[in-house]
Coordinates of C-alpha atoms in Angstrom, one line a residue:
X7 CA -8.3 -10.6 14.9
X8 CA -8.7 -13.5 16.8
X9 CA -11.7 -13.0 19.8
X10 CA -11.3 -15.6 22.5
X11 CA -14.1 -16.2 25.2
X12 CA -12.7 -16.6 29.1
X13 CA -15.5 -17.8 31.2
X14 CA -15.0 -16.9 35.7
X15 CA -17.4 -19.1 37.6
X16 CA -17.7 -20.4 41.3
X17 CA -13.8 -20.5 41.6
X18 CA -13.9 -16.5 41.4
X19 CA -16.9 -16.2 43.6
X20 CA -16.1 -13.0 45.8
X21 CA -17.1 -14.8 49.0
X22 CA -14.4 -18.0 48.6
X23 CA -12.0 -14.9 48.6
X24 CA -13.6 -12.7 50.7
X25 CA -14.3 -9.4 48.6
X26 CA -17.7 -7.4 48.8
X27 CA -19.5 -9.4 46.6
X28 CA -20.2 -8.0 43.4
X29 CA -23.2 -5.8 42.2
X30 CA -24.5 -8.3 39.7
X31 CA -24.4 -11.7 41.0
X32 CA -23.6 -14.7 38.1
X33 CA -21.0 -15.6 36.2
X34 CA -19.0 -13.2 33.9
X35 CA -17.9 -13.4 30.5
X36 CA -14.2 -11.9 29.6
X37 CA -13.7 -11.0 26.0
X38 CA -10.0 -10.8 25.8
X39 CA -8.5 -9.5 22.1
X40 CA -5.2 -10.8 20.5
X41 CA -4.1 -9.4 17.0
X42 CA -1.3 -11.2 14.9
X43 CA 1.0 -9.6 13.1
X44 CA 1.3 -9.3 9.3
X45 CA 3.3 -12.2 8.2
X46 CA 6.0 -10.7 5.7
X47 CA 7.8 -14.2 4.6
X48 CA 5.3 -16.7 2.7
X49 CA 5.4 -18.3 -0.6
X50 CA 3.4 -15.5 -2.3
X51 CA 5.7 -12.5 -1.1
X52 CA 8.2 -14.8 -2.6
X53 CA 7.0 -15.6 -5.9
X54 CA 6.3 -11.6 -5.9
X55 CA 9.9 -10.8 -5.3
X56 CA 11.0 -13.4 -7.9
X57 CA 8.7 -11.9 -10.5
X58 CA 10.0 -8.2 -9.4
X59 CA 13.8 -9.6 -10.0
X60 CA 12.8 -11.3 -13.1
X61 CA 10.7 -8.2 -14.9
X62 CA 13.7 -6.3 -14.0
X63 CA 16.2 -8.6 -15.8
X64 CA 14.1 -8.6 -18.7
X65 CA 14.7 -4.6 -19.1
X66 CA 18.4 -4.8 -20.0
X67 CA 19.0 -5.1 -23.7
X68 CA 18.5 -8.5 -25.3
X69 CA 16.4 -9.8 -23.3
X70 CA 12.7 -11.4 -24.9
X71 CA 9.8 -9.3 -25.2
X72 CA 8.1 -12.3 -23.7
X73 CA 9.7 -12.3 -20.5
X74 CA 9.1 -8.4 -20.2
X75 CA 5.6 -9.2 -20.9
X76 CA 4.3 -11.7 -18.4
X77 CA 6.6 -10.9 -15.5
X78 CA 5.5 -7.5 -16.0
X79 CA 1.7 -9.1 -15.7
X80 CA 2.6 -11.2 -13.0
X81 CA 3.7 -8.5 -10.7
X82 CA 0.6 -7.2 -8.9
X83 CA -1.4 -10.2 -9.0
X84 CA 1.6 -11.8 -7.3
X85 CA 1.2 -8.8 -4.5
X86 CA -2.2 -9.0 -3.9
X87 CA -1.5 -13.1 -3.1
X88 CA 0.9 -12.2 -0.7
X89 CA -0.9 -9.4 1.0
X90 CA -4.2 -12.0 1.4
X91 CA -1.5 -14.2 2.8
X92 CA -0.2 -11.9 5.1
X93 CA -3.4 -11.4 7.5
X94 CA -5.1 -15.4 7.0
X95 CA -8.0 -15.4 8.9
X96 CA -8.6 -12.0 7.9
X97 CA -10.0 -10.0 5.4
X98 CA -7.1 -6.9 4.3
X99 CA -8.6 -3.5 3.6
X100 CA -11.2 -3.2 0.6
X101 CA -9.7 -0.3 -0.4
X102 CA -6.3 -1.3 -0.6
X103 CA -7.5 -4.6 -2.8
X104 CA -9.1 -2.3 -5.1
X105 CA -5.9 0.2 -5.3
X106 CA -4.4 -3.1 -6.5
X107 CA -6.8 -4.4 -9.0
X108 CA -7.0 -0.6 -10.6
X109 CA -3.0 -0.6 -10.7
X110 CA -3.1 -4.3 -12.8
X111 CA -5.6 -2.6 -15.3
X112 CA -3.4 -0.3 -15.6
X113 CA -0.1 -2.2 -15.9
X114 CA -2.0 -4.2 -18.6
X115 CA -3.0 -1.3 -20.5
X116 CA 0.3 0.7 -20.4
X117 CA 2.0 -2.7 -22.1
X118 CA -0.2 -1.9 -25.4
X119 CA 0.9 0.3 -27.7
X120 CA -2.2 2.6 -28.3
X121 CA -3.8 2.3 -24.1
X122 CA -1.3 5.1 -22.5
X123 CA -4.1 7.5 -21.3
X124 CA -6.4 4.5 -20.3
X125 CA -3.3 3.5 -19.0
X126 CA -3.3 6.5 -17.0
X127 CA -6.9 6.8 -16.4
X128 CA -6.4 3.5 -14.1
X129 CA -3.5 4.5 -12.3
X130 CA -5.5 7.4 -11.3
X131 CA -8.1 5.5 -10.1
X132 CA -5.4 3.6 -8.2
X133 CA -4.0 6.5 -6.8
X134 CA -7.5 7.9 -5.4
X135 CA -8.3 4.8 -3.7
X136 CA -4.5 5.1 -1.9
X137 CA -5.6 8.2 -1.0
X138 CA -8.9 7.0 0.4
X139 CA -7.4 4.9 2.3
X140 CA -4.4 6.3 3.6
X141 CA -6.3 9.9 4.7
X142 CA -8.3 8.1 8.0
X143 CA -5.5 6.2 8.5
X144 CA -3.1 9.1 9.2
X145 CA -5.5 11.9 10.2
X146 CA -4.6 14.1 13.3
X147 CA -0.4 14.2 12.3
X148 CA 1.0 17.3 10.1
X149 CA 0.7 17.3 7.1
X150 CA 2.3 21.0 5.5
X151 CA 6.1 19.9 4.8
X152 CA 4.9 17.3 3.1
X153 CA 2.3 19.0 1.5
X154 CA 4.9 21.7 0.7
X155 CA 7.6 19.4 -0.2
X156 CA 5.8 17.7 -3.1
X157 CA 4.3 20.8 -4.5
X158 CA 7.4 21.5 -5.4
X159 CA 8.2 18.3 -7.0
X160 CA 4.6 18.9 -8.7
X161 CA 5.4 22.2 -9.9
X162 CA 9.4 21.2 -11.4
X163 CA 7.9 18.2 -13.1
X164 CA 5.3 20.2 -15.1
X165 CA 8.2 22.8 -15.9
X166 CA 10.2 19.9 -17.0
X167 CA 7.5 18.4 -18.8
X168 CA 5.3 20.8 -20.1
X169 CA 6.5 21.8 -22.8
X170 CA 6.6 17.8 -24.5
X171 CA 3.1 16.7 -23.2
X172 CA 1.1 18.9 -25.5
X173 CA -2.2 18.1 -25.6
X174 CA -2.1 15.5 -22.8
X175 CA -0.4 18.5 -20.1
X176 CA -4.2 18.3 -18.8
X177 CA -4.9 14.9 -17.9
X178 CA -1.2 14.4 -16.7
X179 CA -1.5 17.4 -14.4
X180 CA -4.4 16.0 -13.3
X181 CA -2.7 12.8 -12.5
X182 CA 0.0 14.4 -10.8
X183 CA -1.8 16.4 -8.6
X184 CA -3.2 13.4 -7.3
X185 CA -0.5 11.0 -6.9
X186 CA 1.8 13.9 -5.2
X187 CA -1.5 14.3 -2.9
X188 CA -1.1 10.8 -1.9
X189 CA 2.9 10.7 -1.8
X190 CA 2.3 13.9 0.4
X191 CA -0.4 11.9 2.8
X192 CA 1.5 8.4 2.9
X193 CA 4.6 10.8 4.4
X194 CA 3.0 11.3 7.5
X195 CA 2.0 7.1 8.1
X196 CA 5.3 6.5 9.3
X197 CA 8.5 5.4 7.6
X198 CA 7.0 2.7 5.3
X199 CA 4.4 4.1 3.8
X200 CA 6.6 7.5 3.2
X201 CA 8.7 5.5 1.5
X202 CA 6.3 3.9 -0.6
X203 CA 4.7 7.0 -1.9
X204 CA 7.9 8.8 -2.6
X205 CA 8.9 5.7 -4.7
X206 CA 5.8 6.4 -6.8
X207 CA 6.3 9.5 -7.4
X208 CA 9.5 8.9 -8.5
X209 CA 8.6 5.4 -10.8
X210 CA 5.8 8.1 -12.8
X211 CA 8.2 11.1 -12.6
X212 CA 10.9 8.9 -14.6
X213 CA 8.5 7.1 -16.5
X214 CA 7.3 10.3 -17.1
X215 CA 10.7 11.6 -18.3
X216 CA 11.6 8.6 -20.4
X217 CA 8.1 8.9 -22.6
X218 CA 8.3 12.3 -23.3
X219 CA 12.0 13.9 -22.5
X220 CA 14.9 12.9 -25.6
X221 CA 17.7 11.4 -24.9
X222 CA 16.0 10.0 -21.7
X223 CA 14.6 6.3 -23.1
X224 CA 17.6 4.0 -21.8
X225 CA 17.2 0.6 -20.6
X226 CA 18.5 2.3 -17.1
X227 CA 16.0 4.6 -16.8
X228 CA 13.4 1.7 -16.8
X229 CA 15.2 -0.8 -14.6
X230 CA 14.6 2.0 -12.0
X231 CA 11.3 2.9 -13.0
X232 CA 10.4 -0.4 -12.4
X233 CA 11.9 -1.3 -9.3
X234 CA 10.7 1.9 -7.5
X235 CA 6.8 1.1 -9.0
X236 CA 7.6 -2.6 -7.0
X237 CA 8.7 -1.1 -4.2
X238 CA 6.4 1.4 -3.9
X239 CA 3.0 -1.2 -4.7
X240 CA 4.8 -3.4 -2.0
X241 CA 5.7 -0.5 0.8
X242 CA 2.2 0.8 0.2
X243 CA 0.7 -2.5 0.9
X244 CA 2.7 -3.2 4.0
X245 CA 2.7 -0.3 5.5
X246 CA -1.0 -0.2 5.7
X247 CA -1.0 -3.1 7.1
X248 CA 1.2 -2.7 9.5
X249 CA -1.1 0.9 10.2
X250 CA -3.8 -1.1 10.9
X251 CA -2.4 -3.5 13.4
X252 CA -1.3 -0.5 15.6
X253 CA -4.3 0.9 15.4
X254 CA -5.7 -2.7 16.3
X255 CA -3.5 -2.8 19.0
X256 CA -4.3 0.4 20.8
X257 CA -8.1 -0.3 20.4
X258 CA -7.4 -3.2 22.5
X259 CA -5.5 -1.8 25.0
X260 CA -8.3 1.3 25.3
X261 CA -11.1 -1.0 25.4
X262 CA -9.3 -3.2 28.0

C-alpha cells in the first residue's frame, strides 16, 4: 500500500474563495490511499509454471527419477518467489507464507520412502494455516452448501477408503476433516479461491486413491494429482491476494 501525503496551504485559504472559514485555522494534511494490484506475470510465476510443466512431464513413463525429484522440489519454493513478487513493496500474508513452507516440508517428506505420515503431518499443518487464514477473510457469507457439499465428499472418501487404510483410517480422517473444512471455507472467497480448495481436495482424494486403492497407481492418475496440487497451491495463493486488495480497497473508500 502506497500512503502519499497532499499538503493544502494559502492557495486553499477559505477567504481567497470566499467560504466560512474553517473551524481550525492552518494548514491541512490529506492522507490519500492507493493500493496496486497483484502482479500475476513476473519471472518467478514463470519459472513456477515451467517447473509445474516440467514435474508433470516427468510423471509419464520413462522419464528420470531425477527430473521427478527436483522439479517436484522446485515447485513451492518457485510459488512462494512469485507470490513475494507479486505485492513488491509489500509484505504478503504471514499466514499464507507459512501454509507454503508447511506444504514444502511436506512435499519433501512425501518424496521418501518411509516419511508418508510426516508427510501428512505437514500437510495438515498446511491445511490449518489455509484455514486460519481464509476464515476472517470470508466471514459474514454462507457457508452450509459448502459445508454440506464436502461432507459428503468426506463421508464417500472414508467409505471408499476405509477399508485399505487400516491402522492409519485415524490420522487420515483426521486430515480429511480438515482439508474438506478448508475446501468448504475457500468456497465462499469467491471463484478463485473455490477453485483452489476443490483442487485440493481432489489432488489428496486421488493421491489418496492411488496409495491405497489396486489397480488405481497409473502414471495418469499422478499427472492429475499433480497438476490439481499446482493449481490448487497457486489459486489458493492468488486468490488471497486478490481477497485482500478488495478488502484494501473498500477500507479506502470507507475511510475516505
Amino acid at each position: 500500500m502506497l500512503c502519499q501525503l497532499s499538503y493544502r496551504g494559502d492557495r486553499h485559504h477559505p477567504r481567497r474563495r470566499g467560504a466560512r472559514p474553517p473551524s481550525v485555522v492552518g494548514p491541512t494534511v490529506e492522507l490519500v490511499t492507493t493500493t496496486a494490484a497483484p502482479r500475476a506475470l513476473t519471472p518467478a510465476s514463470a519459472a513456477f509454471a515451467i517447473a509445474s510443466l516440467a514435474h508433470l512431464v516427468s510423471l509419464l513413463p520413462g522419464m528420470p527419477e531425477a527430473l521427478n525429484l527436483a522439479t517436484k522440489a522446485a515447485i513451492v519454493p518457485l510459488l512462494t518467489a512469485a507470490v513475494l513478487a507479486a505485492v513488491p513493496g509489500r509484505r504478503p500474508p504471514a499466514l499464507l507464507l507459512a501454509a507454503l513452507g508447511a506444504s514444502f516440508a511436506g512435499d519433501l517428506l512425501l518424496m521418501l520412502p518411509d516419511a508418508f505420515l510426516g508427510g501428512v503431518a505437514c500437510f495438515l499443518v498446511a491445511q490449518a494455516l489455509y484455514l486460519s487464514l481464509l476464515l476472517p477473510r470470508t466471514t459474514g457469507r454462507p457457508l452450509l452448501l459448502p459445508v454440506a457439499l464436502y461432507l459428503a465428499a468426506f463421508a464417500g472418501l472414508l467409505a471408499l477408503l476405509g477399508p485399505s487404510l487400516g491402522a492409519l483410517l485415524p490420522a487420515l480422517a483426521v486430515y480429511g476433516a480438515v482439508l474438506c473444512a478448508m475446501g468448504a471455507v475457500a468456497a465462499r472467497g469467491g471463484l478463485v479461491l473455490a477453485l483452489g480448495g476443490a483442487s485440493f481436495v481432489v489432488s489428496d482424494a486421488l493421491l489418496a486413491v492411488a496409495k491405497f486403492v489396486p489397480g488405481w497407481d497409473r502414471s495418469a492418475v499422478h499427472i492429475v494429482t499433480m497438476a490439481t496440487y499446482c493449481a490448487a497451491q497457486a489459486l489458493l495463493a492468488w486468490g488471497v491476494l486478490r481477497l485482500d486488495l478488495r478488502r484494501a480497497r473498500t477500507a479506502g473508500r470507507s475511510a475516505g
